[in-house]
């Protein structure tokens, strides 16, 4: 038991945080050594089991990230961009594996994460599920075969609380579609149409985001041609798929060389 990797869950009260706490507690391949919330959060100081509405497990939620990360072999982080960038400095100092599920980073934040990966293993993916990571490969392949006479549109739907758009998954799919065509997504992405937009640019990759209710996550990649349409679709119905992927990444990352990895590396895709 003592030599199983010790895991810290950042943002333990969040939708993903709670799912991660359950997933690590149920695993026989890792142990939960810390649960972190932001300073001032009402869960800080409370037993995490009781805070989640269950039995006492003897692990209080803390806002002392430095203290718990020093005891850990891996940190699983589904929080917010600024919080994740700050945590990357701590995991780099502690040489702990940092599994990053957070989405919505700007280029400067991504640069800071890249810098931290010089010192420690970082596994980062906008979606940690097996299905989506397979869909990314399929999207790249279909995009390469069909060519620019097929218009590519990516449509995603998520719950009402999601704060970033397009979703991290939609951006992964867009990047794969662009790679398939040998172009950079930044040069062809069309985000947010409104008003008299003019006709669609040939070669554009369009994004649309739906937000509502409790949708866990749905993604369509549409290839629309003359007289036919191909749609690749992933539907997530349970956040456990993301948590399982994240825990697999934390275990996979043990004893790897420092660097930034993704779920293709973890899943061997
Ligand atoms: N990569 C994936 O597979 C995947 C899957 C689901 C969600 N996500 C992403 O994960 C992130 C979180 O999603 P969510 O639905 O769980 O959000 P959420 O708002 O329910 O949870 C985020 C939690 O992080 C906490 N937090 C914020 N700042 C913190 C800090 N400095 N220290 C510690 N905790 C802090 C918040 O208090 C909150 O409890 C989002 O970016 C989302 O897009 C990624
Ligand atoms: O609930 C979320 O937020 C999700 N975020 C990821 C994204 O941005 O793609 C993965 C799906 C769920």
PDB file of N, CA and C in Angstrom, residues 167-244:
ATOM      1  N   UNK A 167     -14.842  24.222 -26.365  1.00  0.00           N
ATOM      2  CA  UNK A 167     -14.327  23.297 -25.358  1.00  0.00           C
ATOM      3  C   UNK A 167     -12.905  22.851 -25.726  1.00  0.00           C
ATOM      4  N   UNK A 168     -12.189  22.368 -24.718  1.00  0.00           N
ATOM      5  CA  UNK A 168     -10.844  21.832 -24.985  1.00  0.00           C
ATOM      6  C   UNK A 168     -10.911  20.697 -25.987  1.00  0.00           C
ATOM      7  N   UNK A 169     -11.944  19.894 -25.884  1.00  0.00           N
ATOM      8  CA  UNK A 169     -12.106  18.767 -26.820  1.00  0.00           C
ATOM      9  C   UNK A 169     -12.315  19.275 -28.244  1.00  0.00           C
ATOM     10  N   UNK A 170     -13.179  20.279 -28.386  1.00  0.00           N
ATOM     11  CA  UNK A 170     -13.447  20.820 -29.729  1.00  0.00           C
ATOM     12  C   UNK A 170     -12.149  21.337 -30.350  1.00  0.00           C
ATOM     13  N   UNK A 171     -11.309  21.961 -29.527  1.00  0.00           N
ATOM     14  CA  UNK A 171     -10.029  22.467 -30.054  1.00  0.00           C
ATOM     15  C   UNK A 171      -9.100  21.321 -30.442  1.00  0.00           C
ATOM     16  N   UNK A 172      -9.093  20.235 -29.647  1.00  0.00           N
ATOM     17  CA  UNK A 172      -8.287  19.056 -30.024  1.00  0.00           C
ATOM     18  C   UNK A 172      -8.768  18.511 -31.378  1.00  0.00           C
ATOM     19  N   UNK A 173     -10.085  18.433 -31.541  1.00  0.00           N
ATOM     20  CA  UNK A 173     -10.649  17.905 -32.799  1.00  0.00           C
ATOM     21  C   UNK A 173     -10.333  18.851 -33.956  1.00  0.00           C
ATOM     22  N   UNK A 174     -10.416  20.150 -33.692  1.00  0.00           N
ATOM     23  CA  UNK A 174     -10.102  21.137 -34.732  1.00  0.00           C
ATOM     24  C   UNK A 174      -8.646  21.051 -35.152  1.00  0.00           C
ATOM     25  N   UNK A 175      -7.764  20.881 -34.148  1.00  0.00           N
ATOM     26  CA  UNK A 175      -6.334  20.765 -34.477  1.00  0.00           C
ATOM     27  C   UNK A 175      -6.065  19.517 -35.314  1.00  0.00           C
ATOM     28  N   UNK A 176      -6.736  18.422 -34.965  1.00  0.00           N
ATOM     29  CA  UNK A 176      -6.555  17.180 -35.730  1.00  0.00           C
ATOM     30  C   UNK A 176      -7.062  17.353 -37.161  1.00  0.00           C
ATOM     31  N   UNK A 177      -8.199  18.013 -37.311  1.00  0.00           N
ATOM     32  CA  UNK A 177      -8.754  18.233 -38.657  1.00  0.00           C
ATOM     33  C   UNK A 177      -7.795  19.102 -39.473  1.00  0.00           C
ATOM     34  N   UNK A 178      -7.237  20.126 -38.826  1.00  0.00           N
ATOM     35  CA  UNK A 178      -6.296  21.011 -39.524  1.00  0.00           C
ATOM     36  C   UNK A 178      -5.025  20.245 -39.904  1.00  0.00           C
ATOM     37  N   UNK A 179      -4.521  19.433 -38.984  1.00  0.00           N
ATOM     38  CA  UNK A 179      -3.318  18.630 -39.282  1.00  0.00           C
ATOM     39  C   UNK A 179      -3.562  17.721 -40.479  1.00  0.00           C
ATOM     40  N   UNK A 180      -4.751  17.117 -40.519  1.00  0.00           N
ATOM     41  CA  UNK A 180      -5.097  16.227 -41.639  1.00  0.00           C
ATOM     42  C   UNK A 180      -4.997  16.942 -42.972  1.00  0.00           C
ATOM     43  N   UNK A 181      -5.269  18.249 -42.958  1.00  0.00           N
ATOM     44  CA  UNK A 181      -5.208  19.044 -44.187  1.00  0.00           C
ATOM     45  C   UNK A 181      -3.866  19.730 -44.375  1.00  0.00           C
ATOM     46  N   UNK A 182      -2.978  19.558 -43.402  1.00  0.00           N
ATOM     47  CA  UNK A 182      -1.659  20.188 -43.495  1.00  0.00           C
ATOM     48  C   UNK A 182      -1.693  21.692 -43.305  1.00  0.00           C
ATOM     49  N   UNK A 183      -2.651  22.174 -42.492  1.00  0.00           N
ATOM     50  CA  UNK A 183      -2.710  23.623 -42.204  1.00  0.00           C
ATOM     51  C   UNK A 183      -2.698  23.831 -40.687  1.00  0.00           C
ATOM     52  N   UNK A 184      -2.502  25.101 -40.261  1.00  0.00           N
ATOM     53  CA  UNK A 184      -2.557  25.416 -38.829  1.00  0.00           C
ATOM     54  C   UNK A 184      -3.968  25.870 -38.479  1.00  0.00           C
ATOM     55  N   UNK A 185      -4.474  25.356 -37.368  1.00  0.00           N
ATOM     56  CA  UNK A 185      -5.844  25.701 -36.975  1.00  0.00           C
ATOM     57  C   UNK A 185      -6.030  27.213 -36.858  1.00  0.00           C
ATOM     58  N   UNK A 186      -5.038  27.910 -36.286  1.00  0.00           N
ATOM     59  CA  UNK A 186      -5.150  29.367 -36.093  1.00  0.00           C
ATOM     60  C   UNK A 186      -5.474  30.090 -37.401  1.00  0.00           C
ATOM     61  N   UNK A 187      -4.994  29.543 -38.498  1.00  0.00           N
ATOM     62  CA  UNK A 187      -5.178  30.228 -39.789  1.00  0.00           C
ATOM     63  C   UNK A 187      -6.552  29.977 -40.402  1.00  0.00           C
ATOM     64  N   UNK A 188      -7.238  28.917 -39.959  1.00  0.00           N
ATOM     65  CA  UNK A 188      -8.496  28.539 -40.630  1.00  0.00           C
ATOM     66  C   UNK A 188      -9.709  28.496 -39.696  1.00  0.00           C
ATOM     67  N   UNK A 189      -9.478  28.674 -38.387  1.00  0.00           N
ATOM     68  CA  UNK A 189     -10.607  28.545 -37.446  1.00  0.00           C
ATOM     69  C   UNK A 189     -11.605  29.675 -37.636  1.00  0.00           C
ATOM     70  N   UNK A 190     -12.889  29.331 -37.603  1.00  0.00           N
ATOM     71  CA  UNK A 190     -13.965  30.331 -37.668  1.00  0.00           C
ATOM     72  C   UNK A 190     -14.804  30.147 -36.422  1.00  0.00           C
ATOM     73  N   UNK A 191     -14.697  31.116 -35.507  1.00  0.00           N
ATOM     74  CA  UNK A 191     -15.344  30.960 -34.200  1.00  0.00           C
ATOM     75  C   UNK A 191     -16.371  32.051 -33.999  1.00  0.00           C
ATOM     76  N   UNK A 192     -17.631  31.671 -33.808  1.00  0.00           N
ATOM     77  CA  UNK A 192     -18.667  32.634 -33.454  1.00  0.00           C
ATOM     78  C   UNK A 192     -19.173  33.442 -34.630  1.00  0.00           C
ATOM     79  N   UNK A 193     -20.098  32.909 -35.394  1.00  0.00           N
ATOM     80  CA  UNK A 193     -20.689  33.666 -36.507  1.00  0.00           C
ATOM     81  C   UNK A 193     -21.934  34.393 -36.009  1.00  0.00           C
ATOM     82  N   UNK A 194     -22.139  35.598 -36.514  1.00  0.00           N
ATOM     83  CA  UNK A 194     -23.328  36.365 -36.139  1.00  0.00           C
ATOM     84  C   UNK A 194     -23.532  37.442 -37.201  1.00  0.00           C
ATOM     85  N   UNK A 195     -24.762  37.721 -37.557  1.00  0.00           N
ATOM     86  CA  UNK A 195     -25.044  38.801 -38.510  1.00  0.00           C
ATOM     87  C   UNK A 195     -24.744  38.404 -39.941  1.00  0.00           C
ATOM     88  N   UNK A 196     -24.440  39.415 -40.776  1.00  0.00           N
ATOM     89  CA  UNK A 196     -24.170  39.145 -42.201  1.00  0.00           C
ATOM     90  C   UNK A 196     -22.719  38.699 -42.306  1.00  0.00           C
ATOM     91  N   UNK A 197     -22.524  37.427 -42.243  1.00  0.00           N
ATOM     92  CA  UNK A 197     -21.150  36.896 -42.145  1.00  0.00           C
ATOM     93  C   UNK A 197     -20.498  36.724 -43.506  1.00  0.00           C
ATOM     94  N   UNK A 198     -21.325  36.766 -44.571  1.00  0.00           N
ATOM     95  CA  UNK A 198     -20.786  36.417 -45.888  1.00  0.00           C
ATOM     96  C   UNK A 198     -20.744  34.908 -46.016  1.00  0.00           C
ATOM     97  N   UNK A 199     -20.495  34.457 -47.229  1.00  0.00           N
ATOM     98  CA  UNK A 199     -20.469  33.001 -47.455  1.00  0.00           C
ATOM     99  C   UNK A 199     -19.285  32.396 -46.714  1.00  0.00           C
ATOM    100  N   UNK A 200     -19.390  31.134 -46.462  1.00  0.00           N
ATOM    101  CA  UNK A 200     -18.354  30.405 -45.728  1.00  0.00           C
ATOM    102  C   UNK A 200     -17.043  30.397 -46.528  1.00  0.00           C
ATOM    103  N   UNK A 201     -15.923  30.638 -45.845  1.00  0.00           N
ATOM    104  CA  UNK A 201     -14.615  30.533 -46.504  1.00  0.00           C
ATOM    105  C   UNK A 201     -14.324  29.076 -46.814  1.00  0.00           C
ATOM    106  N   UNK A 202     -13.871  28.811 -48.031  1.00  0.00           N
ATOM    107  CA  UNK A 202     -13.472  27.445 -48.355  1.00  0.00           C
ATOM    108  C   UNK A 202     -12.241  27.107 -47.503  1.00  0.00           C
ATOM    109  N   UNK A 203     -12.237  25.944 -46.893  1.00  0.00           N
ATOM    110  CA  UNK A 203     -11.079  25.556 -46.052  1.00  0.00           C
ATOM    111  C   UNK A 203     -11.223  25.953 -44.601  1.00  0.00           C
ATOM    112  N   UNK A 204     -12.278  26.709 -44.264  1.00  0.00           N
ATOM    113  CA  UNK A 204     -12.462  27.094 -42.850  1.00  0.00           C
ATOM    114  C   UNK A 204     -12.836  25.873 -42.014  1.00  0.00           C
ATOM    115  N   UNK A 205     -12.470  25.924 -40.735  1.00  0.00           N
ATOM    116  CA  UNK A 205     -12.954  24.924 -39.772  1.00  0.00           C
ATOM    117  C   UNK A 205     -13.797  25.692 -38.752  1.00  0.00           C
ATOM    118  N   UNK A 206     -15.103  25.415 -38.764  1.00  0.00           N
ATOM    119  CA  UNK A 206     -16.036  26.203 -37.950  1.00  0.00           C
ATOM    120  C   UNK A 206     -16.292  25.553 -36.594  1.00  0.00           C
ATOM    121  N   UNK A 207     -16.581  26.408 -35.605  1.00  0.00           N
ATOM    122  CA  UNK A 207     -16.884  25.928 -34.245  1.00  0.00           C
ATOM    123  C   UNK A 207     -18.208  26.513 -33.774  1.00  0.00           C
ATOM    124  N   UNK A 208     -19.047  25.682 -33.174  1.00  0.00           N
ATOM    125  CA  UNK A 208     -20.284  26.162 -32.535  1.00  0.00           C
ATOM    126  C   UNK A 208     -20.385  25.517 -31.158  1.00  0.00           C
ATOM    127  N   UNK A 209     -20.831  26.320 -30.184  1.00  0.00           N
ATOM    128  CA  UNK A 209     -20.923  25.814 -28.800  1.00  0.00           C
ATOM    129  C   UNK A 209     -22.339  25.981 -28.269  1.00  0.00           C
ATOM    130  N   UNK A 210     -22.879  24.902 -27.710  1.00  0.00           N
ATOM    131  CA  UNK A 210     -24.197  24.907 -27.055  1.00  0.00           C
ATOM    132  C   UNK A 210     -23.936  24.757 -25.559  1.00  0.00           C
ATOM    133  N   UNK A 211     -24.619  25.551 -24.728  1.00  0.00           N
ATOM    134  CA  UNK A 211     -24.475  25.425 -23.268  1.00  0.00           C
ATOM    135  C   UNK A 211     -25.856  25.296 -22.654  1.00  0.00           C
ATOM    136  N   UNK A 212     -26.046  24.260 -21.833  1.00  0.00           N
ATOM    137  CA  UNK A 212     -27.337  24.132 -21.177  1.00  0.00           C
ATOM    138  C   UNK A 212     -27.427  22.922 -20.268  1.00  0.00           C
ATOM    139  N   UNK A 213     -28.243  23.077 -19.223  1.00  0.00           N
ATOM    140  CA  UNK A 213     -28.589  21.958 -18.347  1.00  0.00           C
ATOM    141  C   UNK A 213     -27.379  21.227 -17.811  1.00  0.00           C
ATOM    142  N   UNK A 214     -27.473  19.904 -17.825  1.00  0.00           N
ATOM    143  CA  UNK A 214     -26.429  19.084 -17.203  1.00  0.00           C
ATOM    144  C   UNK A 214     -25.659  18.236 -18.218  1.00  0.00           C
ATOM    145  N   UNK A 215     -25.614  18.712 -19.469  1.00  0.00           N
ATOM    146  CA  UNK A 215     -24.937  17.932 -20.523  1.00  0.00           C
ATOM    147  C   UNK A 215     -23.475  17.686 -20.118  1.00  0.00           C
ATOM    148  N   UNK A 216     -23.056  16.445 -20.077  1.00  0.00           N
ATOM    149  CA  UNK A 216     -21.683  16.116 -19.647  1.00  0.00           C
ATOM    150  C   UNK A 216     -20.680  16.521 -20.728  1.00  0.00           C
ATOM    151  N   UNK A 217     -21.010  16.245 -21.997  1.00  0.00           N
ATOM    152  CA  UNK A 217     -20.103  16.655 -23.091  1.00  0.00           C
ATOM    153  C   UNK A 217     -20.421  15.905 -24.368  1.00  0.00           C
ATOM    154  N   UNK A 218     -20.720  16.636 -25.433  1.00  0.00           N
ATOM    155  CA  UNK A 218     -21.039  15.999 -26.715  1.00  0.00           C
ATOM    156  C   UNK A 218     -20.293  16.732 -27.820  1.00  0.00           C
ATOM    157  N   UNK A 219     -19.725  15.967 -28.734  1.00  0.00           N
ATOM    158  CA  UNK A 219     -18.942  16.573 -29.822  1.00  0.00           C
ATOM    159  C   UNK A 219     -19.263  15.902 -31.147  1.00  0.00           C
ATOM    160  N   UNK A 220     -19.581  16.724 -32.152  1.00  0.00           N
ATOM    161  CA  UNK A 220     -19.760  16.240 -33.527  1.00  0.00           C
ATOM    162  C   UNK A 220     -18.701  16.891 -34.406  1.00  0.00           C
ATOM    163  N   UNK A 221     -18.061  16.093 -35.239  1.00  0.00           N
ATOM    164  CA  UNK A 221     -17.216  16.654 -36.302  1.00  0.00           C
ATOM    165  C   UNK A 221     -17.965  16.363 -37.604  1.00  0.00           C
ATOM    166  N   UNK A 222     -18.391  17.434 -38.266  1.00  0.00           N
ATOM    167  CA  UNK A 222     -19.217  17.287 -39.474  1.00  0.00           C
ATOM    168  C   UNK A 222     -18.355  17.582 -40.701  1.00  0.00           C
ATOM    169  N   UNK A 223     -18.370  16.671 -41.627  1.00  0.00           N
ATOM    170  CA  UNK A 223     -17.701  16.882 -42.927  1.00  0.00           C
ATOM    171  C   UNK A 223     -18.826  17.005 -43.940  1.00  0.00           C
ATOM    172  N   UNK A 224     -19.093  18.235 -44.399  1.00  0.00           N
ATOM    173  CA  UNK A 224     -20.255  18.473 -45.265  1.00  0.00           C
ATOM    174  C   UNK A 224     -19.798  18.698 -46.701  1.00  0.00           C
ATOM    175  N   UNK A 225     -20.174  17.770 -47.569  1.00  0.00           N
ATOM    176  CA  UNK A 225     -19.787  17.887 -48.980  1.00  0.00           C
ATOM    177  C   UNK A 225     -21.013  18.105 -49.853  1.00  0.00           C
ATOM    178  N   UNK A 226     -20.810  18.083 -51.157  1.00  0.00           N
ATOM    179  CA  UNK A 226     -21.929  18.235 -52.087  1.00  0.00           C
ATOM    180  C   UNK A 226     -22.646  16.892 -52.178  1.00  0.00           C
ATOM    181  N   UNK A 227     -23.867  16.844 -51.646  1.00  0.00           N
ATOM    182  CA  UNK A 227     -24.673  15.631 -51.770  1.00  0.00           C
ATOM    183  C   UNK A 227     -24.460  14.603 -50.681  1.00  0.00           C
ATOM    184  N   UNK A 228     -23.530  14.852 -49.751  1.00  0.00           N
ATOM    185  CA  UNK A 228     -23.365  13.895 -48.645  1.00  0.00           C
ATOM    186  C   UNK A 228     -22.688  14.562 -47.450  1.00  0.00           C
ATOM    187  N   UNK A 229     -22.886  13.961 -46.283  1.00  0.00           N
ATOM    188  CA  UNK A 229     -22.357  14.512 -45.037  1.00  0.00           C
ATOM    189  C   UNK A 229     -21.904  13.356 -44.159  1.00  0.00           C
ATOM    190  N   UNK A 230     -20.712  13.502 -43.619  1.00  0.00           N
ATOM    191  CA  UNK A 230     -20.191  12.478 -42.713  1.00  0.00           C
ATOM    192  C   UNK A 230     -20.101  13.126 -41.328  1.00  0.00           C
ATOM    193  N   UNK A 231     -20.613  12.432 -40.299  1.00  0.00           N
ATOM    194  CA  UNK A 231     -20.582  12.999 -38.954  1.00  0.00           C
ATOM    195  C   UNK A 231     -19.901  12.010 -38.005  1.00  0.00           C
ATOM    196  N   UNK A 232     -18.812  12.474 -37.368  1.00  0.00           N
ATOM    197  CA  UNK A 232     -18.154  11.668 -36.327  1.00  0.00           C
ATOM    198  C   UNK A 232     -18.625  12.218 -34.981  1.00  0.00           C
ATOM    199  N   UNK A 233     -19.073  11.348 -34.097  1.00  0.00           N
ATOM    200  CA  UNK A 233     -19.709  11.845 -32.855  1.00  0.00           C
ATOM    201  C   UNK A 233     -19.196  11.120 -31.620  1.00  0.00           C
ATOM    202  N   UNK A 234     -18.966  11.905 -30.548  1.00  0.00           N
ATOM    203  CA  UNK A 234     -18.707  11.312 -29.227  1.00  0.00           C
ATOM    204  C   UNK A 234     -19.694  11.898 -28.232  1.00  0.00           C
ATOM    205  N   UNK A 235     -20.284  11.024 -27.431  1.00  0.00           N
ATOM    206  CA  UNK A 235     -21.209  11.484 -26.389  1.00  0.00           C
ATOM    207  C   UNK A 235     -20.712  10.948 -25.053  1.00  0.00           C
ATOM    208  N   UNK A 236     -20.418  11.863 -24.137  1.00  0.00           N
ATOM    209  CA  UNK A 236     -20.037  11.463 -22.773  1.00  0.00           C
ATOM    210  C   UNK A 236     -21.296  11.505 -21.917  1.00  0.00           C
ATOM    211  N   UNK A 237     -21.543  10.440 -21.169  1.00  0.00           N
ATOM    212  CA  UNK A 237     -22.722  10.426 -20.293  1.00  0.00           C
ATOM    213  C   UNK A 237     -22.321  10.342 -18.820  1.00  0.00           C
ATOM    214  N   UNK A 238     -21.012  10.197 -18.551  1.00  0.00           N
ATOM    215  CA  UNK A 238     -20.557  10.007 -17.170  1.00  0.00           C
ATOM    216  C   UNK A 238     -19.140  10.587 -17.041  1.00  0.00           C
ATOM    217  N   UNK A 239     -18.949  11.499 -16.092  1.00  0.00           N
ATOM    218  CA  UNK A 239     -17.612  12.108 -15.903  1.00  0.00           C
ATOM    219  C   UNK A 239     -16.563  11.095 -15.454  1.00  0.00           C
ATOM    220  N   UNK A 240     -16.997   9.913 -15.074  1.00  0.00           N
ATOM    221  CA  UNK A 240     -16.034   8.887 -14.648  1.00  0.00           C
ATOM    222  C   UNK A 240     -15.037   8.583 -15.766  1.00  0.00           C
ATOM    223  N   UNK A 241     -15.441   8.753 -17.032  1.00  0.00           N
ATOM    224  CA  UNK A 241     -14.507   8.445 -18.136  1.00  0.00           C
ATOM    225  C   UNK A 241     -13.292   9.375 -18.091  1.00  0.00           C
ATOM    226  N   UNK A 242     -13.511  10.624 -17.690  1.00  0.00           N
ATOM    227  CA  UNK A 242     -12.397  11.585 -17.623  1.00  0.00           C
ATOM    228  C   UNK A 242     -11.508  11.261 -16.413  1.00  0.00           C
ATOM    229  N   UNK A 243     -12.151  10.918 -15.293  1.00  0.00           N
ATOM    230  CA  UNK A 243     -11.400  10.641 -14.064  1.00  0.00           C
ATOM    231  C   UNK A 243     -10.555   9.371 -14.224  1.00  0.00           C
ATOM    232  N   UNK A 244     -11.128   8.355 -14.871  1.00  0.00           N
ATOM    233  CA  UNK A 244     -10.356   7.112 -15.094  1.00  0.00           C
ATOM    234  C   UNK A 244      -9.128   7.391 -15.953  1.00  0.00           C
TER     235      UNK A 244
END
